[in-house]
Coordinates of C-alpha atoms (C1' of nucleotides) in Angstrom, one line a residue:
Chain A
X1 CA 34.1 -18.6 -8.6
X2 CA 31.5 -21.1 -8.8
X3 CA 28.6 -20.4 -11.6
X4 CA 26.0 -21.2 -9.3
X5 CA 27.0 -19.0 -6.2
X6 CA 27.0 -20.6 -2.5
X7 CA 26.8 -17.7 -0.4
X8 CA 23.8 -15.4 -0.4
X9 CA 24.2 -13.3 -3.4
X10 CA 23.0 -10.4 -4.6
X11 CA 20.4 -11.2 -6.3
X12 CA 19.3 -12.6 -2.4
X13 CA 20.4 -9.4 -0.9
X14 CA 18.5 -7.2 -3.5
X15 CA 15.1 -9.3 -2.4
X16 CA 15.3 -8.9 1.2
X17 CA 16.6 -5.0 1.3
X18 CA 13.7 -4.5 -0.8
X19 CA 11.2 -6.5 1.5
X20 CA 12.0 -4.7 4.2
X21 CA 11.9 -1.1 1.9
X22 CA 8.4 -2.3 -0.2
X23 CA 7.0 -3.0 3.7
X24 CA 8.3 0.0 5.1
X25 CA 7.4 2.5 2.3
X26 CA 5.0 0.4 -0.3
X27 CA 6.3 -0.5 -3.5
X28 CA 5.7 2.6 -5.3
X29 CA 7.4 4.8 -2.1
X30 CA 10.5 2.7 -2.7
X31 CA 12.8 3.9 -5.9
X32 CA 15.1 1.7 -7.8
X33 CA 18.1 3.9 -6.6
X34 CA 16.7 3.7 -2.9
X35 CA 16.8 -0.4 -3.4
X36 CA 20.5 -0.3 -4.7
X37 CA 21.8 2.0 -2.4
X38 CA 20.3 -0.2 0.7
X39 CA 22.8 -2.9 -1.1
X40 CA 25.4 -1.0 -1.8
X41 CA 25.2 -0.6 -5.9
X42 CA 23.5 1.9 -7.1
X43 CA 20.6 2.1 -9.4
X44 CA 20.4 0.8 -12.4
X45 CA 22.2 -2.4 -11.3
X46 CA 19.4 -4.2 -10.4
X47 CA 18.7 -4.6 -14.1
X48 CA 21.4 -7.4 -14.0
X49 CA 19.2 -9.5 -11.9
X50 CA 15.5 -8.5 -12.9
X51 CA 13.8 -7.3 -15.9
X52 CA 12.3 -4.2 -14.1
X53 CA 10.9 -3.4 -10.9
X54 CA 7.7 -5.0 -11.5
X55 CA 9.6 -8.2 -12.2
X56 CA 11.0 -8.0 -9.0
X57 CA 8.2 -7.9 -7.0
X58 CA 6.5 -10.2 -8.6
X59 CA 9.1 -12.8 -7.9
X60 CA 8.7 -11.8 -4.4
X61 CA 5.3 -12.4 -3.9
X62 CA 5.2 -15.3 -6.0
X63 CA 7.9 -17.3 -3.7
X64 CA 6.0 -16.1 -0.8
X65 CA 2.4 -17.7 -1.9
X66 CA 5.0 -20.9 -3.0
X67 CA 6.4 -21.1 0.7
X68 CA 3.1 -20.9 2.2
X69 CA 1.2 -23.5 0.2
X70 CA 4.1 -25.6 0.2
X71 CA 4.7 -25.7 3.7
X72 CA 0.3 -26.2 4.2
X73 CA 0.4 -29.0 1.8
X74 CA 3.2 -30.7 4.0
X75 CA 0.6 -30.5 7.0
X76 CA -1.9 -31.7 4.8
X77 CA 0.2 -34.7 3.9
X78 CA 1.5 -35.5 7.4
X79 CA -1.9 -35.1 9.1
X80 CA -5.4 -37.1 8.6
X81 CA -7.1 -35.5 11.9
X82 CA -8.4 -32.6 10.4
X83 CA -8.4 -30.8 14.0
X84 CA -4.5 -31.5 14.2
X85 CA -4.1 -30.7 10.8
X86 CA -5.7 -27.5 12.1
X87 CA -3.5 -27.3 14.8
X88 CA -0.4 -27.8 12.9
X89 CA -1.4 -25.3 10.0
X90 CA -1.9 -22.5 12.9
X91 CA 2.0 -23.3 14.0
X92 CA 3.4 -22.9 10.6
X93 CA 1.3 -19.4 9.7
X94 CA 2.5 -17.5 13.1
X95 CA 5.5 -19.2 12.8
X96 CA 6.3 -17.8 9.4
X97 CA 4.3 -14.1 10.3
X98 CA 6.6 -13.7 13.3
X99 CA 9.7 -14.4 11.4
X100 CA 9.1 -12.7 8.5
X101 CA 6.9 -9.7 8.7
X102 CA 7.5 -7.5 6.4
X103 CA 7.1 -10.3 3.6
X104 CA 3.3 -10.8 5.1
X105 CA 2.9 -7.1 4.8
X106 CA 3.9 -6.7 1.0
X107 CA 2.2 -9.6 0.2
X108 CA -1.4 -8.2 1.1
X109 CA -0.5 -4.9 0.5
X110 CA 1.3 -4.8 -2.6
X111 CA -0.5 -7.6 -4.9
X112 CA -2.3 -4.9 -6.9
X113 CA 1.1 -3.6 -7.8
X114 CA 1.7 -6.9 -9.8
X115 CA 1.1 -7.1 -13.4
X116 CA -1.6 -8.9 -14.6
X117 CA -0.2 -12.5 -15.2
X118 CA 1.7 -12.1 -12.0
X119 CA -1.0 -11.1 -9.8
X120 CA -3.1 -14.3 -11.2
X121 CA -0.3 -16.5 -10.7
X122 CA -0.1 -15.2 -6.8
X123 CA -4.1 -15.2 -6.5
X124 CA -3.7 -19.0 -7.5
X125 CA -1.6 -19.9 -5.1
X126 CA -3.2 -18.1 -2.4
X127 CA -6.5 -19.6 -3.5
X128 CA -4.9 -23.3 -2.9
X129 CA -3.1 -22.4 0.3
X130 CA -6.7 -21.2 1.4
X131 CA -8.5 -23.9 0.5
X132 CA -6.3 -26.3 2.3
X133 CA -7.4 -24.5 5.1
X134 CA -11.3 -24.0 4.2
X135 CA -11.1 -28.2 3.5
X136 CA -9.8 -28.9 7.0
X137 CA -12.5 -26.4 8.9
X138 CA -15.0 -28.2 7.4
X139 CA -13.9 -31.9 7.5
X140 CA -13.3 -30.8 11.5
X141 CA -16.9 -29.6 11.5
X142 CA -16.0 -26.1 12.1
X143 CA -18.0 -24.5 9.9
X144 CA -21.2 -24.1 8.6
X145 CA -20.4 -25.0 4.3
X146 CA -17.7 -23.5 2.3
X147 CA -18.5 -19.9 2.3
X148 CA -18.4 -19.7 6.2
X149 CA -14.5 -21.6 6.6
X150 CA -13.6 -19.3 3.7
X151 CA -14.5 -16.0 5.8
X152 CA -13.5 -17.7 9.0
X153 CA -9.8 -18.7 7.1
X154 CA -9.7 -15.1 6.0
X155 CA -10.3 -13.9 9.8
X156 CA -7.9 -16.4 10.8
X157 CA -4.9 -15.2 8.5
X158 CA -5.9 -11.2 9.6
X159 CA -5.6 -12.3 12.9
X160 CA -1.7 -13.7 12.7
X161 CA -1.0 -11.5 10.0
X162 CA -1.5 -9.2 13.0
X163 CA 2.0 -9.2 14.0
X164 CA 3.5 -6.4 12.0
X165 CA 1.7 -3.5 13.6
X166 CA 2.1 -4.7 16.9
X167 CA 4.3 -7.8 17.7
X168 CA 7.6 -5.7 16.8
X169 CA 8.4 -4.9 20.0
X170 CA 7.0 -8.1 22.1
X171 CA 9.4 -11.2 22.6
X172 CA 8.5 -13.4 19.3
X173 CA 8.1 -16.1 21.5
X174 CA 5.7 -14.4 24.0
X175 CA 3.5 -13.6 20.6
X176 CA 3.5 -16.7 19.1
X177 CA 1.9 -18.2 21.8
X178 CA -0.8 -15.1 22.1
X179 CA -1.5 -15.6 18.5
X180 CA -1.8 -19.1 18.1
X181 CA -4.3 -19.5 21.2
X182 CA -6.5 -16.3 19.7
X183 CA -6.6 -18.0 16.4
X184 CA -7.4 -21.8 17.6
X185 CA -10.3 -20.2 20.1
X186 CA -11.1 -17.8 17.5
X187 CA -12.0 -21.0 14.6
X188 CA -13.3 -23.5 17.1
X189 CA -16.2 -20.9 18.1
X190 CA -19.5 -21.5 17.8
X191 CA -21.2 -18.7 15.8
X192 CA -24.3 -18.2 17.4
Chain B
X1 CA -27.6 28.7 -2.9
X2 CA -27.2 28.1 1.2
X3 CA -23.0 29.2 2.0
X4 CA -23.1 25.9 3.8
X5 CA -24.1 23.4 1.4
X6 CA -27.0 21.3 3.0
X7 CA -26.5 18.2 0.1
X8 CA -23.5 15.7 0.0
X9 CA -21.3 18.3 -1.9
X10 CA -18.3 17.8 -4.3
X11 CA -15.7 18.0 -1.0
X12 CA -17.7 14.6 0.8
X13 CA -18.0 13.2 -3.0
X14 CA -14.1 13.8 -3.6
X15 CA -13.1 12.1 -0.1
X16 CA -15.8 9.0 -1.1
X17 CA -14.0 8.3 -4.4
X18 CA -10.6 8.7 -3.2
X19 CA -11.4 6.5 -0.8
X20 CA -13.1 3.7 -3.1
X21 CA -9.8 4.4 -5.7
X22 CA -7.1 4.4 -2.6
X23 CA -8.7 1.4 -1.3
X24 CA -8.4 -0.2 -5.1
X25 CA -5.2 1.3 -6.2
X26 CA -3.0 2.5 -3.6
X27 CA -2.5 6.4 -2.8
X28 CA 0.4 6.1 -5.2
X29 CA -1.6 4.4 -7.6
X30 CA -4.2 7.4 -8.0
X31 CA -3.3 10.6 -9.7
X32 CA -4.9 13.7 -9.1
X33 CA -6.7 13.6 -12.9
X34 CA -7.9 10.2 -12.2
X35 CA -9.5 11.4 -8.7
X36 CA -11.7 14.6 -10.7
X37 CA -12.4 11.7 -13.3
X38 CA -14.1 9.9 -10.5
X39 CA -16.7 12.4 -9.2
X40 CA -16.8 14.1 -13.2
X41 CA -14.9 17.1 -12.9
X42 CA -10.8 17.2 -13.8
X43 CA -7.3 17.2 -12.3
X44 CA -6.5 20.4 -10.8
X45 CA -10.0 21.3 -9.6
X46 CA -9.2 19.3 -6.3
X47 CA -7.0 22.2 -5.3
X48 CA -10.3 24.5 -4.9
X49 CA -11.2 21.6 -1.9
X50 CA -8.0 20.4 -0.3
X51 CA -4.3 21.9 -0.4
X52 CA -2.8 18.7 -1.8
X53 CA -3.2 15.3 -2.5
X54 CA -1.4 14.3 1.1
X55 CA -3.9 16.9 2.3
X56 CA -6.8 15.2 1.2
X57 CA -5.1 11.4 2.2
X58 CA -4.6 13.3 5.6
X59 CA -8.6 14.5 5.9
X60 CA -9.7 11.1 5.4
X61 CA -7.3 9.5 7.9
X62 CA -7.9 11.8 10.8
X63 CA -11.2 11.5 10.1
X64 CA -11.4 7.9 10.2
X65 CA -9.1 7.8 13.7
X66 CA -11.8 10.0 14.9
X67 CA -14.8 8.1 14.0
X68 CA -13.2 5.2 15.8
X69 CA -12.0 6.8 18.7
X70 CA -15.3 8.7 19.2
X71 CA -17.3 5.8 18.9
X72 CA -14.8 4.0 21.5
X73 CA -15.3 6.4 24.2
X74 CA -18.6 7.0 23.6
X75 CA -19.2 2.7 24.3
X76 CA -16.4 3.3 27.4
X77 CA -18.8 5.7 28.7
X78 CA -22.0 3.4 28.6
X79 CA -20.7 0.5 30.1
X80 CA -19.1 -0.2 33.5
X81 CA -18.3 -3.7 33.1
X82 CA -15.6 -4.6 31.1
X83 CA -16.7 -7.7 29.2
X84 CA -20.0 -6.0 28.3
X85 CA -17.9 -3.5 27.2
X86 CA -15.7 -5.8 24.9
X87 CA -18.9 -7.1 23.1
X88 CA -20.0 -3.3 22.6
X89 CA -16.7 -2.6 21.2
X90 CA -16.8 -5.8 19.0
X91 CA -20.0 -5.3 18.0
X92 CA -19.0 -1.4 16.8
X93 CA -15.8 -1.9 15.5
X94 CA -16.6 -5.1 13.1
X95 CA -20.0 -2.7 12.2
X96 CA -17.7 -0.2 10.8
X97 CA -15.6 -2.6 9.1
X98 CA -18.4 -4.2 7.4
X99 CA -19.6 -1.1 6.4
X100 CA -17.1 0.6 5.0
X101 CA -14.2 -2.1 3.9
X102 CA -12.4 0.5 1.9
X103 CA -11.5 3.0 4.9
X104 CA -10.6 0.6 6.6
X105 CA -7.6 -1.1 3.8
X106 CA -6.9 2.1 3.3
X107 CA -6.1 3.4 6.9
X108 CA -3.7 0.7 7.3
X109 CA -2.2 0.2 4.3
X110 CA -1.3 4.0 3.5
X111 CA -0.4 5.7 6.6
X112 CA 3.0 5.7 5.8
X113 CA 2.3 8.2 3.1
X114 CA 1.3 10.9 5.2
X115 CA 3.1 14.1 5.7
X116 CA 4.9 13.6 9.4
X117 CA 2.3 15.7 11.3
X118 CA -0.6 14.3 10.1
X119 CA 0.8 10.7 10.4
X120 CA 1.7 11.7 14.3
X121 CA -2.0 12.7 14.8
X122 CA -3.3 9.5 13.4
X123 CA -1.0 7.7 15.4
X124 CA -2.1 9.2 18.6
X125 CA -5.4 8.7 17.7
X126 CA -5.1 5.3 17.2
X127 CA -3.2 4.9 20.1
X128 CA -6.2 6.4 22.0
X129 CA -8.1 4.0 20.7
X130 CA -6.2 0.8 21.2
X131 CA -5.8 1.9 25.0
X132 CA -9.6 1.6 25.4
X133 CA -9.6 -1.9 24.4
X134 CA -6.6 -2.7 26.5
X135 CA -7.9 -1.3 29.4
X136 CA -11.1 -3.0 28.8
X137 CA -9.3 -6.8 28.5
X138 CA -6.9 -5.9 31.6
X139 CA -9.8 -5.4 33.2
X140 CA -11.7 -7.8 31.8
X141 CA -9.3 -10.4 33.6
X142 CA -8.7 -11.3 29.9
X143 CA -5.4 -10.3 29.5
X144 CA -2.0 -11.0 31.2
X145 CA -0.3 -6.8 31.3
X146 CA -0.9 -4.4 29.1
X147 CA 1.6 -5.7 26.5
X148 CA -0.4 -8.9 26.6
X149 CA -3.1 -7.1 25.8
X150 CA -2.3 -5.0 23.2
X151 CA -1.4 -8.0 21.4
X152 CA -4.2 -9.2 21.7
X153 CA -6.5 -5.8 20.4
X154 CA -3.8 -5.5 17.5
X155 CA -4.7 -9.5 16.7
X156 CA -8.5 -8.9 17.4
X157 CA -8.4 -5.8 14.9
X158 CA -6.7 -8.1 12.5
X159 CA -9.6 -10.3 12.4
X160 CA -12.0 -7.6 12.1
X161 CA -10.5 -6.2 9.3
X162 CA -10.4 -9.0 7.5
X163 CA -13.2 -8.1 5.7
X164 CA -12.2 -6.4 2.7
X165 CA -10.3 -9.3 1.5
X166 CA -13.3 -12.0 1.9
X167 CA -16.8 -10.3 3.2
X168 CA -17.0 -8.6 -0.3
X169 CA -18.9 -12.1 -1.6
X170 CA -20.4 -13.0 1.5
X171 CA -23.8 -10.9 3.1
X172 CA -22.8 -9.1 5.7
X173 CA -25.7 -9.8 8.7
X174 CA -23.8 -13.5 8.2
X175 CA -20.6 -12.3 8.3
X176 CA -20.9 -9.7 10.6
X177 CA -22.3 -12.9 13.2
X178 CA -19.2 -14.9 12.4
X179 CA -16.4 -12.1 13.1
X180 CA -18.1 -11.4 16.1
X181 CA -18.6 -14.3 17.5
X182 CA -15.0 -15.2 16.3
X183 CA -13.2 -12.1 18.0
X184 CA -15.0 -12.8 21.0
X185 CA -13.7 -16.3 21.6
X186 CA -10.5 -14.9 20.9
X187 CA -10.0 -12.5 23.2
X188 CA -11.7 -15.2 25.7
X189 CA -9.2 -17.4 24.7
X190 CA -6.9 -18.3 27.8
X191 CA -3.1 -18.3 26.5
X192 CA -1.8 -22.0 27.4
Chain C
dT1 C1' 46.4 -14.7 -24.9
dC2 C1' 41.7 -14.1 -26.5
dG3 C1' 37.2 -13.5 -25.9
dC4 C1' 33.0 -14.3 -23.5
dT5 C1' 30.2 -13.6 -19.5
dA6 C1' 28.8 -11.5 -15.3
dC7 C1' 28.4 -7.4 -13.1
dG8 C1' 28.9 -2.4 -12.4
dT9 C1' 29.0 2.5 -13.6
dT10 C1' 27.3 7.2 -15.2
dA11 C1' 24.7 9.8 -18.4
dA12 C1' 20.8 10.4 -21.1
dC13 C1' 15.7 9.7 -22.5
dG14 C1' 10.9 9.9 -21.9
dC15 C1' 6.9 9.6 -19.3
dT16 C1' 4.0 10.4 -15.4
dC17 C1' 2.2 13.4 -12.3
dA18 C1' 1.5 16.9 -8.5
dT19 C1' 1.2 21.6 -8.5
dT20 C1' 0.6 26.4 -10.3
dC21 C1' -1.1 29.9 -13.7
dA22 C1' -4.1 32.6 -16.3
dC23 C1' -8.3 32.7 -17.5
dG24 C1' -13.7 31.8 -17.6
dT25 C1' -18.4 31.3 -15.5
dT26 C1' -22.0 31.4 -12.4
dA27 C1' -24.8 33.1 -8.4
dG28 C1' -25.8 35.7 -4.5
dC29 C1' -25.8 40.4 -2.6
dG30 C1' -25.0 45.4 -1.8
Chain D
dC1 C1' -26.3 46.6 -12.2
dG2 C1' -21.5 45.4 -10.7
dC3 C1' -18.5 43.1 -7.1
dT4 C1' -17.0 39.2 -5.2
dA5 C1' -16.4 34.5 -3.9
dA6 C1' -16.8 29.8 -5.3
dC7 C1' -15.8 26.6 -8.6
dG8 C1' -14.0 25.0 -13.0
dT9 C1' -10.9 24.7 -17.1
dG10 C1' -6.8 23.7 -20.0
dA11 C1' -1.9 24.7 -20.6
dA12 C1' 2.7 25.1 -18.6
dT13 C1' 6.2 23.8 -15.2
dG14 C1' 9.2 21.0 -12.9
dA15 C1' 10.6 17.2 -10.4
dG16 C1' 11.0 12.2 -9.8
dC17 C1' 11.7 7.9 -11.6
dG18 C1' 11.8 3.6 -14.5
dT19 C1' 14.4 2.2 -18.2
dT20 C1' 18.0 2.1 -21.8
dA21 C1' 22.5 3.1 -23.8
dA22 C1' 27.4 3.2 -23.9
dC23 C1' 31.0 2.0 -21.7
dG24 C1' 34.4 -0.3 -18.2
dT25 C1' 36.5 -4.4 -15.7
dA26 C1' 37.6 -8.8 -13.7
dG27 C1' 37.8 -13.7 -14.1
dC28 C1' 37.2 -18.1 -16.4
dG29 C1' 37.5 -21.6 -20.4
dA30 C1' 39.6 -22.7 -24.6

DNA sequence: TCGCTACGTTAACGCTCATTCACGTTAGCG
DNA sequence: CGCTAACGTGAATGAGCGTTAACGTAGCGA
């Protein structure tokens, strides 16, 4: 058996039963015995993988504010248009809320569970993923100085973040394009 | 000393700084001692106000779905047509989520920790609730079915909501102009 | 074969915390 | 004056749970 293991291993298993449990019940409604059972060891197991259950979140949240700044910087880098940078950011976020929901909902529900270095590492990267998006709302002339594209990128992510309570039992597709229209119309108004 | 007590008494201060702690914390993250801490009595003395702590989680909830609904129908009754309608219903809803930012995190970030009978009566509410502002968009030409529709309130709520995790810096007469006019021209928003 | 590593197991340990108990203290009211 | 209801308190109870300990086992490299 290979040391670095090719198919999705437990370690991979343990994260995403315990997505789906932390979204379903909150982190501290979900017991280390409840995450093991859902993979079929029991307990004290995970110790194996993680140093506790704080370390495990953590390393969840942290690859999810990776995967989302990662994936806005590639806009960034692909696109000087600032509207179709816009554009192109708004297809990635729904794209990534549809398919993975109950990541979106521990991530903004479960960040105070974190432990302190943790939860500054995550604020970090949420803070850079945002301001890609503040810098391209005002380059596109969108809003009215910093503060505004920061509440308006805030409103923006509530909006397609939107999909857990709701989009569950809509076609993905069908959604998608609901969510993505609401959030361009929603940034390219005016505010009187 | 009146039977009815005419002042803000201990019961309203108890639900205020559960809320503010819930909001902060998580209902999981609060214990009972640190509740009594909070409005300067301790621990057990919450049992001479509410039957448990789900008890007291449940009061504010309910209460919460009420407020909403209430002020729903109350804005269903005073307006015939629908897109005046949707801007009174904007205009209420991002109100009460300006004003108070910690009911709102906490109604949807710890209804799954209600007892099952209380959760069913917030859901019911809620669902009340919603079906105003689907009606109101089917109406209002704005949405294509109900399930169209109901996307669309779920994502509108989204935005509104928002707030706790930006407005907090921001004063609120300029936020309060931006989510507005930013729900509006997404529910206006014609899905390509 | 030997031993090391990876991965599990079950049985404690210890702490937190919701809830209950037994017991005051005040204030209105007959 | 006493009775009672409202409101507190601090101590005990008991369950849940994260974590550690002690112990197995299978496979790989030397």
């Amino acid at each position: 058996m290979p040391r670095v293991p090719v198919t999705m291993s437990r370690r991979d298993q343990i994260l995403s039963e315990a997505a789906r449990l932390f979204a379903r019940h909150g982190f501290h409604g979900v017991s280390i015995d409840g995450i093991g059972a859902a993979v079929g060891v029991s307990g004290p197991a995970l110790y194996r993988h993680f140093p506790s259950k704080e370390g495990l979140l953590a390393e969840m949240l942290v690859g999810i504010s990776e995967h989302l700044l990662a994936g806005g910087q590639e806009r960034a880098a692909a696109h000087t248009d600032p509207v179709d940078l816009l554009d192109a950011l708004i297809a990635f976020h729904t794209d990534f809320a549809l398919r993975q929901p109950e990541l979106i909902t521990v991530q903004d529900r479960d960040l105070a569970n974190l432990p302190d270095d943790a939860r500054r590492s995550v604020r970090g990267l949420q803070r850079a993923y945002v301001e890609i998006w503040v810098g391209a709302l005002v380059r596109a002339g969108l809003a009215d100085g910093e503060d505004a594209a920061r509440v308006a990128a805030h409103a923006a992510f509530g909006l397609m973040n939107s999909t857990p309570r709701s989009a569950t039992h809509t076609r993905a597709d069908v959604a998608a394009g609901v969510l993505a229209a609401m959030t361009r119309a929603a940034l390219h108004a005016h505010p009187a």
